Amino acid sequence: MDRLQVPAAQLGPGELPFYAEQGEECRVFAHAHAQRLPLLIKGPTGCGKTRFVEHMAARLGRPLITVSCHDDLTAADLVGRFLIQDGATVWSDGPLTRAVRQGALCYLDEVVEARRDTTVVLHPLADDRRMLPIERTGEQIAAAPGFMLVISYNPGYQNLLKSLKPSTRQRFVALQMGYPAPEVEQRIVQTESACDERLSQQLVRLAAALRRLGEHDLEETVSTRLLVAAARLAVAGLPLHLAVQAAIVDALTDEADTAAALAEVVSAVL
Ligand code: ADP
């Protein structure tokens, strides 16, 4: 047995977020954590990256601090800032600093969305030094054991791909994720929505057909997340065609022509 296989059985039911593995990603993650290597997870939106990180944090018994990155996110938002409280100036740790002190997993979701200066603060943390320099206070914090930096991005957005600099990128070991294989995706849809096997089969078959359409007019195709959403609406009593229209077709596009093309595929498959 892999000596780094994490004993999930030690956790009570309900404590471990459900995650259906696509391949060997849990092993890769556990080894990266043990070797104190930061991890870059690549994959389309809604393919399970966040759930995977939540699952691994629970299995490794580490707290998880997640930051959803956006284009206004600055280094100070991650590291911390001085605040005025009752007339006095006090330092307030940002989420990255808290994770470094606690030995938590810090997950920066869609990191390339953040302003470029933010990635620079990650550099000394992401190599052998495992240090977080806080310019404002002059502190140098060594990452507590157990700390791990995990970042994700979506290579589908070509323009953003360019903005992850090689000097940042090469500090991380990388894991490529995609949409799960049909049997796995079916299990996910069923578990997440409590739908029956037949509905999960139908939705996964629909996903295969829509994904075959290619991404001509779509920035992204149907994700596992959207399939789960459609199944949940249907389980709650919404007729399937309305559930699929709302959770998949209209969720994917604003264009009437594209929506019509998607709807045609839907009616051919369901
Ligand atoms: P991402 O972070 O890649 O955008 P998420 O992890 O938020 O995607 O996944 C979206 C939803 O899809 C989850 O809330 C869950 O319901 C479902 N899901 C996707 N992949 C998996 C998986 N492998 N195991 C369990 N649930 C999954």
PDB file of C-alpha atoms and ligand atoms in Angstrom:
ATOM      1  CA  MET A   1       0.000   0.000   0.000  1.00  0.00           C
ATOM      2  CA  ASP A   2       1.116   3.514  -0.674  1.00  0.00           C
ATOM      3  CA  ARG A   3       2.545   4.700   2.591  1.00  0.00           C
ATOM      4  CA  LEU A   4       1.077   8.110   1.979  1.00  0.00           C
ATOM      5  CA  GLN A   5      -2.411   6.845   1.478  1.00  0.00           C
ATOM      6  CA  VAL A   6      -4.370   8.942   3.894  1.00  0.00           C
ATOM      7  CA  PRO A   7      -6.441   6.996   6.407  1.00  0.00           C
ATOM      8  CA  ALA A   8      -9.790   8.503   5.551  1.00  0.00           C
ATOM      9  CA  ALA A   9     -11.421   5.891   7.788  1.00  0.00           C
ATOM     10  CA  GLN A  10     -10.229   7.800  10.845  1.00  0.00           C
ATOM     11  CA  LEU A  11     -12.734  10.506  10.080  1.00  0.00           C
ATOM     12  CA  GLY A  12     -16.355  10.135  10.996  1.00  0.00           C
ATOM     13  CA  PRO A  13     -18.955  10.069   8.242  1.00  0.00           C
ATOM     14  CA  GLY A  14     -19.966  13.557   7.247  1.00  0.00           C
ATOM     15  CA  GLU A  15     -16.591  14.967   8.236  1.00  0.00           C
ATOM     16  CA  LEU A  16     -15.064  14.129   4.905  1.00  0.00           C
ATOM     17  CA  PRO A  17     -16.458  16.149   2.006  1.00  0.00           C
ATOM     18  CA  PHE A  18     -17.524  13.734  -0.708  1.00  0.00           C
ATOM     19  CA  TYR A  19     -15.040  13.594  -3.537  1.00  0.00           C
ATOM     20  CA  ALA A  20     -15.022  11.051  -6.367  1.00  0.00           C
ATOM     21  CA  GLU A  21     -11.489  10.662  -7.591  1.00  0.00           C
ATOM     22  CA  GLN A  22     -10.803  11.147 -11.322  1.00  0.00           C
ATOM     23  CA  GLY A  23      -7.471   9.331 -11.290  1.00  0.00           C
ATOM     24  CA  GLU A  24      -4.588   9.361  -8.849  1.00  0.00           C
ATOM     25  CA  GLU A  25      -4.907  12.979  -7.769  1.00  0.00           C
ATOM     26  CA  CYS A  26      -5.327  12.194  -4.060  1.00  0.00           C
ATOM     27  CA  ARG A  27      -1.975  10.426  -4.004  1.00  0.00           C
ATOM     28  CA  VAL A  28      -0.269  13.253  -5.839  1.00  0.00           C
ATOM     29  CA  PHE A  29      -1.736  15.773  -3.416  1.00  0.00           C
ATOM     30  CA  ALA A  30      -0.744  13.780  -0.320  1.00  0.00           C
ATOM     31  CA  HIS A  31       2.820  13.337  -1.571  1.00  0.00           C
ATOM     32  CA  ALA A  32       3.138  17.007  -2.469  1.00  0.00           C
ATOM     33  CA  HIS A  33       1.945  17.906   1.031  1.00  0.00           C
ATOM     34  CA  ALA A  34       4.385  15.504   2.675  1.00  0.00           C
ATOM     35  CA  GLN A  35       7.231  16.872   0.543  1.00  0.00           C
ATOM     36  CA  ARG A  36       6.210  20.444   1.338  1.00  0.00           C
ATOM     37  CA  LEU A  37       5.700  21.247  -2.306  1.00  0.00           C
ATOM     38  CA  PRO A  38       3.113  23.762  -3.444  1.00  0.00           C
ATOM     39  CA  LEU A  39       0.509  22.554  -5.916  1.00  0.00           C
ATOM     40  CA  LEU A  40      -1.060  24.084  -9.007  1.00  0.00           C
ATOM     41  CA  ILE A  41      -4.380  22.566 -10.051  1.00  0.00           C
ATOM     42  CA  LYS A  42      -5.439  23.248 -13.614  1.00  0.00           C
ATOM     43  CA  GLY A  43      -8.874  22.548 -14.998  1.00  0.00           C
ATOM     44  CA  PRO A  44     -12.117  23.983 -16.303  1.00  0.00           C
ATOM     45  CA  THR A  45     -14.589  25.609 -13.969  1.00  0.00           C
ATOM     46  CA  GLY A  46     -16.936  23.262 -12.112  1.00  0.00           C
ATOM     47  CA  CYS A  47     -14.797  20.144 -12.582  1.00  0.00           C
ATOM     48  CA  GLY A  48     -14.247  19.546  -8.861  1.00  0.00           C
ATOM     49  CA  LYS A  49     -11.051  21.455  -7.988  1.00  0.00           C
ATOM     50  CA  THR A  50     -12.455  23.170  -4.905  1.00  0.00           C
ATOM     51  CA  ARG A  51     -14.167  20.040  -3.651  1.00  0.00           C
ATOM     52  CA  PHE A  52     -10.920  18.117  -4.139  1.00  0.00           C
ATOM     53  CA  VAL A  53      -8.992  20.582  -2.001  1.00  0.00           C
ATOM     54  CA  GLU A  54     -11.695  20.528   0.704  1.00  0.00           C
ATOM     55  CA  HIS A  55     -11.595  16.745   0.693  1.00  0.00           C
ATOM     56  CA  MET A  56      -7.808  16.593   0.954  1.00  0.00           C
ATOM     57  CA  ALA A  57      -7.680  19.176   3.742  1.00  0.00           C
ATOM     58  CA  ALA A  58     -10.054  16.999   5.753  1.00  0.00           C
ATOM     59  CA  ARG A  59      -8.096  13.839   4.986  1.00  0.00           C
ATOM     60  CA  LEU A  60      -4.820  15.451   5.948  1.00  0.00           C
ATOM     61  CA  GLY A  61      -6.393  16.921   9.067  1.00  0.00           C
ATOM     62  CA  ARG A  62      -5.402  20.495   8.183  1.00  0.00           C
ATOM     63  CA  PRO A  63      -7.532  23.626   8.357  1.00  0.00           C
ATOM     64  CA  LEU A  64      -8.351  25.111   4.957  1.00  0.00           C
ATOM     65  CA  ILE A  65      -8.330  28.803   4.123  1.00  0.00           C
ATOM     66  CA  THR A  66      -9.751  29.561   0.682  1.00  0.00           C
ATOM     67  CA  VAL A  67      -9.436  32.833  -1.181  1.00  0.00           C
ATOM     68  CA  SER A  68     -11.378  33.406  -4.387  1.00  0.00           C
ATOM     69  CA  CYS A  69      -9.097  35.656  -6.378  1.00  0.00           C
ATOM     70  CA  HIS A  70     -10.440  38.556  -8.419  1.00  0.00           C
ATOM     71  CA  ASP A  71      -8.897  41.371 -10.401  1.00  0.00           C
ATOM     72  CA  ASP A  72      -8.882  43.813  -7.503  1.00  0.00           C
ATOM     73  CA  LEU A  73      -7.153  41.425  -5.122  1.00  0.00           C
ATOM     74  CA  THR A  74      -3.882  42.917  -3.909  1.00  0.00           C
ATOM     75  CA  ALA A  75      -0.946  41.536  -1.956  1.00  0.00           C
ATOM     76  CA  ALA A  76      -2.262  43.364   1.138  1.00  0.00           C
ATOM     77  CA  ASP A  77      -5.575  41.496   0.850  1.00  0.00           C
ATOM     78  CA  LEU A  78      -3.624  38.254   1.177  1.00  0.00           C
ATOM     79  CA  VAL A  79      -0.937  39.279   3.640  1.00  0.00           C
ATOM     80  CA  GLY A  80      -2.679  41.789   5.874  1.00  0.00           C
ATOM     81  CA  ARG A  81      -2.802  45.462   6.649  1.00  0.00           C
ATOM     82  CA  PHE A  82      -2.737  48.025   9.436  1.00  0.00           C
ATOM     83  CA  LEU A  83      -6.170  49.028  10.626  1.00  0.00           C
ATOM     84  CA  ILE A  84      -7.223  51.842  12.893  1.00  0.00           C
ATOM     85  CA  GLN A  85      -9.076  50.505  15.912  1.00  0.00           C
ATOM     86  CA  ASP A  86     -10.148  52.793  18.752  1.00  0.00           C
ATOM     87  CA  GLY A  87      -7.641  55.372  17.607  1.00  0.00           C
ATOM     88  CA  ALA A  88      -4.754  52.908  17.625  1.00  0.00           C
ATOM     89  CA  THR A  89      -3.064  51.301  14.636  1.00  0.00           C
ATOM     90  CA  VAL A  90      -3.190  47.520  14.787  1.00  0.00           C
ATOM     91  CA  TRP A  91      -1.912  44.913  12.390  1.00  0.00           C
ATOM     92  CA  SER A  92      -4.467  42.508  10.988  1.00  0.00           C
ATOM     93  CA  ASP A  93      -3.286  39.279   9.340  1.00  0.00           C
ATOM     94  CA  GLY A  94      -4.677  38.469   5.918  1.00  0.00           C
ATOM     95  CA  PRO A  95      -5.792  34.940   5.011  1.00  0.00           C
ATOM     96  CA  LEU A  96      -2.417  33.878   3.619  1.00  0.00           C
ATOM     97  CA  THR A  97      -0.607  34.994   6.763  1.00  0.00           C
ATOM     98  CA  ARG A  98      -3.125  33.176   8.951  1.00  0.00           C
ATOM     99  CA  ALA A  99      -2.592  29.997   6.963  1.00  0.00           C
ATOM    100  CA  VAL A 100       1.197  30.330   7.213  1.00  0.00           C
ATOM    101  CA  ARG A 101       1.041  30.778  10.999  1.00  0.00           C
ATOM    102  CA  GLN A 102      -1.486  27.971  11.563  1.00  0.00           C
ATOM    103  CA  GLY A 103       0.016  25.427   9.205  1.00  0.00           C
ATOM    104  CA  ALA A 104      -3.201  25.413   7.208  1.00  0.00           C
ATOM    105  CA  LEU A 105      -3.779  24.680   3.541  1.00  0.00           C
ATOM    106  CA  CYS A 106      -4.177  27.959   1.689  1.00  0.00           C
ATOM    107  CA  TYR A 107      -6.176  27.617  -1.531  1.00  0.00           C
ATOM    108  CA  LEU A 108      -6.027  30.528  -3.942  1.00  0.00           C
ATOM    109  CA  ASP A 109      -8.805  29.844  -6.398  1.00  0.00           C
ATOM    110  CA  GLU A 110      -8.338  31.335  -9.892  1.00  0.00           C
ATOM    111  CA  VAL A 111      -5.043  32.879  -8.902  1.00  0.00           C
ATOM    112  CA  VAL A 112      -4.357  34.437 -12.297  1.00  0.00           C
ATOM    113  CA  GLU A 113      -7.294  36.759 -11.761  1.00  0.00           C
ATOM    114  CA  ALA A 114      -5.379  38.534  -8.997  1.00  0.00           C
ATOM    115  CA  ARG A 115      -3.186  41.544  -9.627  1.00  0.00           C
ATOM    116  CA  ARG A 116       0.329  40.630 -10.628  1.00  0.00           C
ATOM    117  CA  ASP A 117       1.972  41.935  -7.467  1.00  0.00           C
ATOM    118  CA  THR A 118       0.103  39.298  -5.478  1.00  0.00           C
ATOM    119  CA  THR A 119       1.905  36.412  -7.096  1.00  0.00           C
ATOM    120  CA  VAL A 120       5.254  37.878  -6.100  1.00  0.00           C
ATOM    121  CA  VAL A 121       4.462  37.495  -2.393  1.00  0.00           C
ATOM    122  CA  LEU A 122       3.950  33.809  -3.074  1.00  0.00           C
ATOM    123  CA  HIS A 123       7.470  33.223  -4.375  1.00  0.00           C
ATOM    124  CA  PRO A 124       9.441  32.855  -1.111  1.00  0.00           C
ATOM    125  CA  LEU A 125       6.593  30.734   0.250  1.00  0.00           C
ATOM    126  CA  ALA A 126       6.513  28.482  -2.756  1.00  0.00           C
ATOM    127  CA  ASP A 127      10.163  27.469  -2.756  1.00  0.00           C
ATOM    128  CA  ASP A 128      12.506  25.897  -0.183  1.00  0.00           C
ATOM    129  CA  ARG A 129      12.459  28.976   2.000  1.00  0.00           C
ATOM    130  CA  ARG A 130       8.786  28.612   2.921  1.00  0.00           C
ATOM    131  CA  MET A 131       8.938  32.137   4.291  1.00  0.00           C
ATOM    132  CA  LEU A 132       6.411  34.922   4.135  1.00  0.00           C
ATOM    133  CA  PRO A 133       8.062  38.330   4.307  1.00  0.00           C
ATOM    134  CA  ILE A 134       5.692  41.027   5.531  1.00  0.00           C
ATOM    135  CA  GLU A 135       7.063  44.244   4.204  1.00  0.00           C
ATOM    136  CA  ARG A 136       4.820  46.485   6.290  1.00  0.00           C
ATOM    137  CA  THR A 137       5.858  45.035   9.653  1.00  0.00           C
ATOM    138  CA  GLY A 138       9.346  43.880   8.732  1.00  0.00           C
ATOM    139  CA  GLU A 139       8.457  40.344   9.861  1.00  0.00           C
ATOM    140  CA  GLN A 140       9.622  37.166   8.177  1.00  0.00           C
ATOM    141  CA  ILE A 141       7.285  34.342   9.058  1.00  0.00           C
ATOM    142  CA  ALA A 142       8.386  30.750   8.578  1.00  0.00           C
ATOM    143  CA  ALA A 143       5.519  28.565   7.437  1.00  0.00           C
ATOM    144  CA  ALA A 144       4.361  26.221  10.202  1.00  0.00           C
ATOM    145  CA  PRO A 145       4.612  22.503   9.445  1.00  0.00           C
ATOM    146  CA  GLY A 146       1.545  21.355   7.567  1.00  0.00           C
ATOM    147  CA  PHE A 147       1.229  24.600   5.624  1.00  0.00           C
ATOM    148  CA  MET A 148       0.625  24.075   1.919  1.00  0.00           C
ATOM    149  CA  LEU A 149      -0.025  26.536  -0.830  1.00  0.00           C
ATOM    150  CA  VAL A 150      -2.500  25.353  -3.459  1.00  0.00           C
ATOM    151  CA  ILE A 151      -3.454  27.495  -6.428  1.00  0.00           C
ATOM    152  CA  SER A 152      -5.829  26.820  -9.274  1.00  0.00           C
ATOM    153  CA  TYR A 153      -6.455  28.282 -12.645  1.00  0.00           C
ATOM    154  CA  ASN A 154      -8.428  27.597 -15.719  1.00  0.00           C
ATOM    155  CA  PRO A 155      -6.229  27.191 -18.795  1.00  0.00           C
ATOM    156  CA  GLY A 156      -9.345  27.575 -20.967  1.00  0.00           C
ATOM    157  CA  TYR A 157      -9.134  31.332 -20.602  1.00  0.00           C
ATOM    158  CA  GLN A 158      -6.240  31.804 -22.968  1.00  0.00           C
ATOM    159  CA  ASN A 159      -5.559  35.433 -22.177  1.00  0.00           C
ATOM    160  CA  LEU A 160      -5.173  34.686 -18.499  1.00  0.00           C
ATOM    161  CA  LEU A 161      -2.913  31.731 -19.045  1.00  0.00           C
ATOM    162  CA  LYS A 162      -0.257  34.149 -20.146  1.00  0.00           C
ATOM    163  CA  SER A 163      -0.372  36.022 -16.912  1.00  0.00           C
ATOM    164  CA  LEU A 164       0.948  33.185 -14.749  1.00  0.00           C
ATOM    165  CA  LYS A 165       4.622  33.987 -15.052  1.00  0.00           C
ATOM    166  CA  PRO A 166       7.053  31.093 -15.598  1.00  0.00           C
ATOM    167  CA  SER A 167       8.934  32.151 -12.466  1.00  0.00           C
ATOM    168  CA  THR A 168       5.731  31.599 -10.476  1.00  0.00           C
ATOM    169  CA  ARG A 169       4.564  28.571 -12.345  1.00  0.00           C
ATOM    170  CA  GLN A 170       7.776  26.633 -12.015  1.00  0.00           C
ATOM    171  CA  ARG A 171       7.640  26.750  -8.246  1.00  0.00           C
ATOM    172  CA  PHE A 172       4.585  24.499  -8.251  1.00  0.00           C
ATOM    173  CA  VAL A 173       4.001  20.877  -9.027  1.00  0.00           C
ATOM    174  CA  ALA A 174       0.975  20.677 -11.273  1.00  0.00           C
ATOM    175  CA  LEU A 175      -2.082  18.520 -11.588  1.00  0.00           C
ATOM    176  CA  GLN A 176      -4.276  18.577 -14.660  1.00  0.00           C
ATOM    177  CA  MET A 177      -7.951  17.902 -14.089  1.00  0.00           C
ATOM    178  CA  GLY A 178     -10.772  17.620 -16.582  1.00  0.00           C
ATOM    179  CA  TYR A 179     -14.361  16.484 -16.460  1.00  0.00           C
ATOM    180  CA  PRO A 180     -14.661  13.081 -14.793  1.00  0.00           C
ATOM    181  CA  ALA A 181     -15.166   9.865 -16.776  1.00  0.00           C
ATOM    182  CA  PRO A 182     -18.883   9.063 -17.356  1.00  0.00           C
ATOM    183  CA  GLU A 183     -19.162   6.429 -14.573  1.00  0.00           C
ATOM    184  CA  VAL A 184     -17.491   8.787 -12.101  1.00  0.00           C
ATOM    185  CA  GLU A 185     -19.553  11.774 -13.183  1.00  0.00           C
ATOM    186  CA  GLN A 186     -22.718   9.727 -12.863  1.00  0.00           C
ATOM    187  CA  ARG A 187     -21.796   8.788  -9.310  1.00  0.00           C
ATOM    188  CA  ILE A 188     -21.128  12.452  -8.501  1.00  0.00           C
ATOM    189  CA  VAL A 189     -24.462  13.625  -9.923  1.00  0.00           C
ATOM    190  CA  GLN A 190     -26.289  10.897  -8.029  1.00  0.00           C
ATOM    191  CA  THR A 191     -24.538  11.533  -4.721  1.00  0.00           C
ATOM    192  CA  GLU A 192     -24.764  15.302  -4.893  1.00  0.00           C
ATOM    193  CA  SER A 193     -28.419  15.483  -5.905  1.00  0.00           C
ATOM    194  CA  ALA A 194     -29.827  12.237  -4.512  1.00  0.00           C
ATOM    195  CA  CYS A 195     -31.292  11.561  -7.959  1.00  0.00           C
ATOM    196  CA  ASP A 196     -31.847   8.061  -9.307  1.00  0.00           C
ATOM    197  CA  GLU A 197     -29.469   6.216 -11.577  1.00  0.00           C
ATOM    198  CA  ARG A 198     -31.562   6.801 -14.657  1.00  0.00           C
ATOM    199  CA  LEU A 199     -31.537  10.581 -14.347  1.00  0.00           C
ATOM    200  CA  SER A 200     -27.798  10.666 -13.681  1.00  0.00           C
ATOM    201  CA  GLN A 201     -27.251   8.518 -16.789  1.00  0.00           C
ATOM    202  CA  GLN A 202     -29.404  10.826 -18.905  1.00  0.00           C
ATOM    203  CA  LEU A 203     -27.621  13.947 -17.730  1.00  0.00           C
ATOM    204  CA  VAL A 204     -24.159  12.497 -18.217  1.00  0.00           C
ATOM    205  CA  ARG A 205     -25.152  11.340 -21.713  1.00  0.00           C
ATOM    206  CA  LEU A 206     -26.385  14.859 -22.415  1.00  0.00           C
ATOM    207  CA  ALA A 207     -23.086  16.268 -21.140  1.00  0.00           C
ATOM    208  CA  ALA A 208     -21.145  14.021 -23.524  1.00  0.00           C
ATOM    209  CA  ALA A 209     -23.246  15.243 -26.462  1.00  0.00           C
ATOM    210  CA  LEU A 210     -22.924  18.893 -25.484  1.00  0.00           C
ATOM    211  CA  ARG A 211     -19.178  18.557 -24.944  1.00  0.00           C
ATOM    212  CA  ARG A 212     -18.847  17.006 -28.397  1.00  0.00           C
ATOM    213  CA  LEU A 213     -20.408  20.143 -29.822  1.00  0.00           C
ATOM    214  CA  GLY A 214     -17.127  21.783 -29.083  1.00  0.00           C
ATOM    215  CA  GLU A 215     -16.736  25.197 -27.691  1.00  0.00           C
ATOM    216  CA  HIS A 216     -17.319  27.199 -30.871  1.00  0.00           C
ATOM    217  CA  ASP A 217     -19.695  29.671 -29.395  1.00  0.00           C
ATOM    218  CA  LEU A 218     -19.174  28.875 -25.759  1.00  0.00           C
ATOM    219  CA  GLU A 219     -16.439  30.100 -23.520  1.00  0.00           C
ATOM    220  CA  GLU A 220     -16.860  26.886 -21.543  1.00  0.00           C
ATOM    221  CA  THR A 221     -18.948  23.808 -21.987  1.00  0.00           C
ATOM    222  CA  VAL A 222     -21.229  22.087 -19.477  1.00  0.00           C
ATOM    223  CA  SER A 223     -19.506  21.316 -16.175  1.00  0.00           C
ATOM    224  CA  THR A 224     -20.170  18.682 -13.552  1.00  0.00           C
ATOM    225  CA  ARG A 225     -21.463  21.505 -11.353  1.00  0.00           C
ATOM    226  CA  LEU A 226     -24.193  22.350 -13.866  1.00  0.00           C
ATOM    227  CA  LEU A 227     -25.223  18.704 -14.171  1.00  0.00           C
ATOM    228  CA  VAL A 228     -25.584  18.534 -10.399  1.00  0.00           C
ATOM    229  CA  ALA A 229     -27.654  21.729 -10.433  1.00  0.00           C
ATOM    230  CA  ALA A 230     -29.988  20.336 -13.130  1.00  0.00           C
ATOM    231  CA  ALA A 231     -30.392  17.093 -11.193  1.00  0.00           C
ATOM    232  CA  ARG A 232     -31.179  18.962  -7.979  1.00  0.00           C
ATOM    233  CA  LEU A 233     -33.875  21.021  -9.667  1.00  0.00           C
ATOM    234  CA  ALA A 234     -35.386  17.888 -11.171  1.00  0.00           C
ATOM    235  CA  VAL A 235     -35.258  16.024  -7.851  1.00  0.00           C
ATOM    236  CA  ALA A 236     -37.015  18.991  -6.245  1.00  0.00           C
ATOM    237  CA  GLY A 237     -39.882  18.503  -8.688  1.00  0.00           C
ATOM    238  CA  LEU A 238     -39.115  20.767 -11.651  1.00  0.00           C
ATOM    239  CA  PRO A 239     -39.864  19.012 -14.967  1.00  0.00           C
ATOM    240  CA  LEU A 240     -36.605  17.810 -16.497  1.00  0.00           C
ATOM    241  CA  HIS A 241     -36.767  20.019 -19.600  1.00  0.00           C
ATOM    242  CA  LEU A 242     -37.144  23.134 -17.433  1.00  0.00           C
ATOM    243  CA  ALA A 243     -34.373  22.020 -15.109  1.00  0.00           C
ATOM    244  CA  VAL A 244     -32.013  21.467 -18.040  1.00  0.00           C
ATOM    245  CA  GLN A 245     -32.993  24.740 -19.694  1.00  0.00           C
ATOM    246  CA  ALA A 246     -32.336  26.719 -16.505  1.00  0.00           C
ATOM    247  CA  ALA A 247     -29.298  24.898 -15.143  1.00  0.00           C
ATOM    248  CA  ILE A 248     -27.533  24.085 -18.400  1.00  0.00           C
ATOM    249  CA  VAL A 249     -28.724  25.873 -21.550  1.00  0.00           C
ATOM    250  CA  ASP A 250     -29.401  29.348 -20.161  1.00  0.00           C
ATOM    251  CA  ALA A 251     -26.520  29.025 -17.715  1.00  0.00           C
ATOM    252  CA  LEU A 252     -24.069  28.447 -20.559  1.00  0.00           C
ATOM    253  CA  THR A 253     -24.975  31.178 -23.011  1.00  0.00           C
ATOM    254  CA  ASP A 254     -26.630  34.546 -23.512  1.00  0.00           C
ATOM    255  CA  GLU A 255     -26.832  34.118 -27.293  1.00  0.00           C
ATOM    256  CA  ALA A 256     -30.204  33.086 -28.693  1.00  0.00           C
ATOM    257  CA  ASP A 257     -28.603  31.152 -31.593  1.00  0.00           C
ATOM    258  CA  THR A 258     -26.289  29.223 -29.331  1.00  0.00           C
ATOM    259  CA  ALA A 259     -29.115  28.492 -26.891  1.00  0.00           C
ATOM    260  CA  ALA A 260     -31.179  27.144 -29.782  1.00  0.00           C
ATOM    261  CA  ALA A 261     -28.294  24.895 -30.878  1.00  0.00           C
ATOM    262  CA  LEU A 262     -27.882  23.599 -27.331  1.00  0.00           C
ATOM    263  CA  ALA A 263     -31.624  23.055 -26.967  1.00  0.00           C
ATOM    264  CA  GLU A 264     -31.587  20.977 -30.149  1.00  0.00           C
ATOM    265  CA  VAL A 265     -28.966  18.675 -28.657  1.00  0.00           C
ATOM    266  CA  VAL A 266     -31.001  18.464 -25.462  1.00  0.00           C
ATOM    267  CA  SER A 267     -34.144  17.388 -27.279  1.00  0.00           C
ATOM    268  CA  ALA A 268     -32.194  14.824 -29.316  1.00  0.00           C
ATOM    269  CA  VAL A 269     -30.694  13.234 -26.191  1.00  0.00           C
ATOM    270  CA  LEU A 270     -33.405  13.448 -23.536  1.00  0.00           C
TER     271      LEU A 270
HETATM  272  P1  ADP B   1     -14.273  23.972  -9.404  1.00  0.00           P
HETATM  273  O1  ADP B   1     -13.599  24.376  -8.134  1.00  0.00           O
HETATM  274  O2  ADP B   1     -13.410  23.142 -10.312  1.00  0.00           O
HETATM  275  O3  ADP B   1     -14.918  25.126 -10.141  1.00  0.00           O
HETATM  276  P2  ADP B   1     -16.084  22.586  -7.628  1.00  0.00           P
HETATM  277  O4  ADP B   1     -15.129  21.779  -6.829  1.00  0.00           O
HETATM  278  O5  ADP B   1     -16.686  23.789  -6.972  1.00  0.00           O
HETATM  279  O6  ADP B   1     -15.482  22.984  -9.038  1.00  0.00           O
HETATM  280  O7  ADP B   1     -17.231  21.580  -8.105  1.00  0.00           O
HETATM  281  C1  ADP B   1     -18.535  22.015  -8.390  1.00  0.00           C
HETATM  282  C2  ADP B   1     -19.543  21.034  -7.875  1.00  0.00           C
HETATM  283  O8  ADP B   1     -19.512  19.864  -8.697  1.00  0.00           O
HETATM  284  C3  ADP B   1     -19.272  20.549  -6.462  1.00  0.00           C
HETATM  285  O9  ADP B   1     -19.950  21.358  -5.525  1.00  0.00           O
HETATM  286  C4  ADP B   1     -19.815  19.136  -6.485  1.00  0.00           C
HETATM  287  O10 ADP B   1     -21.217  19.152  -6.293  1.00  0.00           O
HETATM  288  C5  ADP B   1     -19.582  18.695  -7.890  1.00  0.00           C
HETATM  289  N1  ADP B   1     -18.354  17.920  -8.164  1.00  0.00           N
HETATM  290  C6  ADP B   1     -17.557  18.100  -9.237  1.00  0.00           C
HETATM  291  N2  ADP B   1     -16.576  17.184  -9.251  1.00  0.00           N
HETATM  292  C7  ADP B   1     -16.745  16.411  -8.157  1.00  0.00           C
HETATM  293  C8  ADP B   1     -16.053  15.259  -7.649  1.00  0.00           C
HETATM  294  N3  ADP B   1     -14.992  14.747  -8.283  1.00  0.00           N
HETATM  295  N4  ADP B   1     -16.519  14.702  -6.506  1.00  0.00           N
HETATM  296  C9  ADP B   1     -17.597  15.218  -5.887  1.00  0.00           C
HETATM  297  N5  ADP B   1     -18.286  16.297  -6.330  1.00  0.00           N
HETATM  298  C10 ADP B   1     -17.884  16.888  -7.451  1.00  0.00           C
END
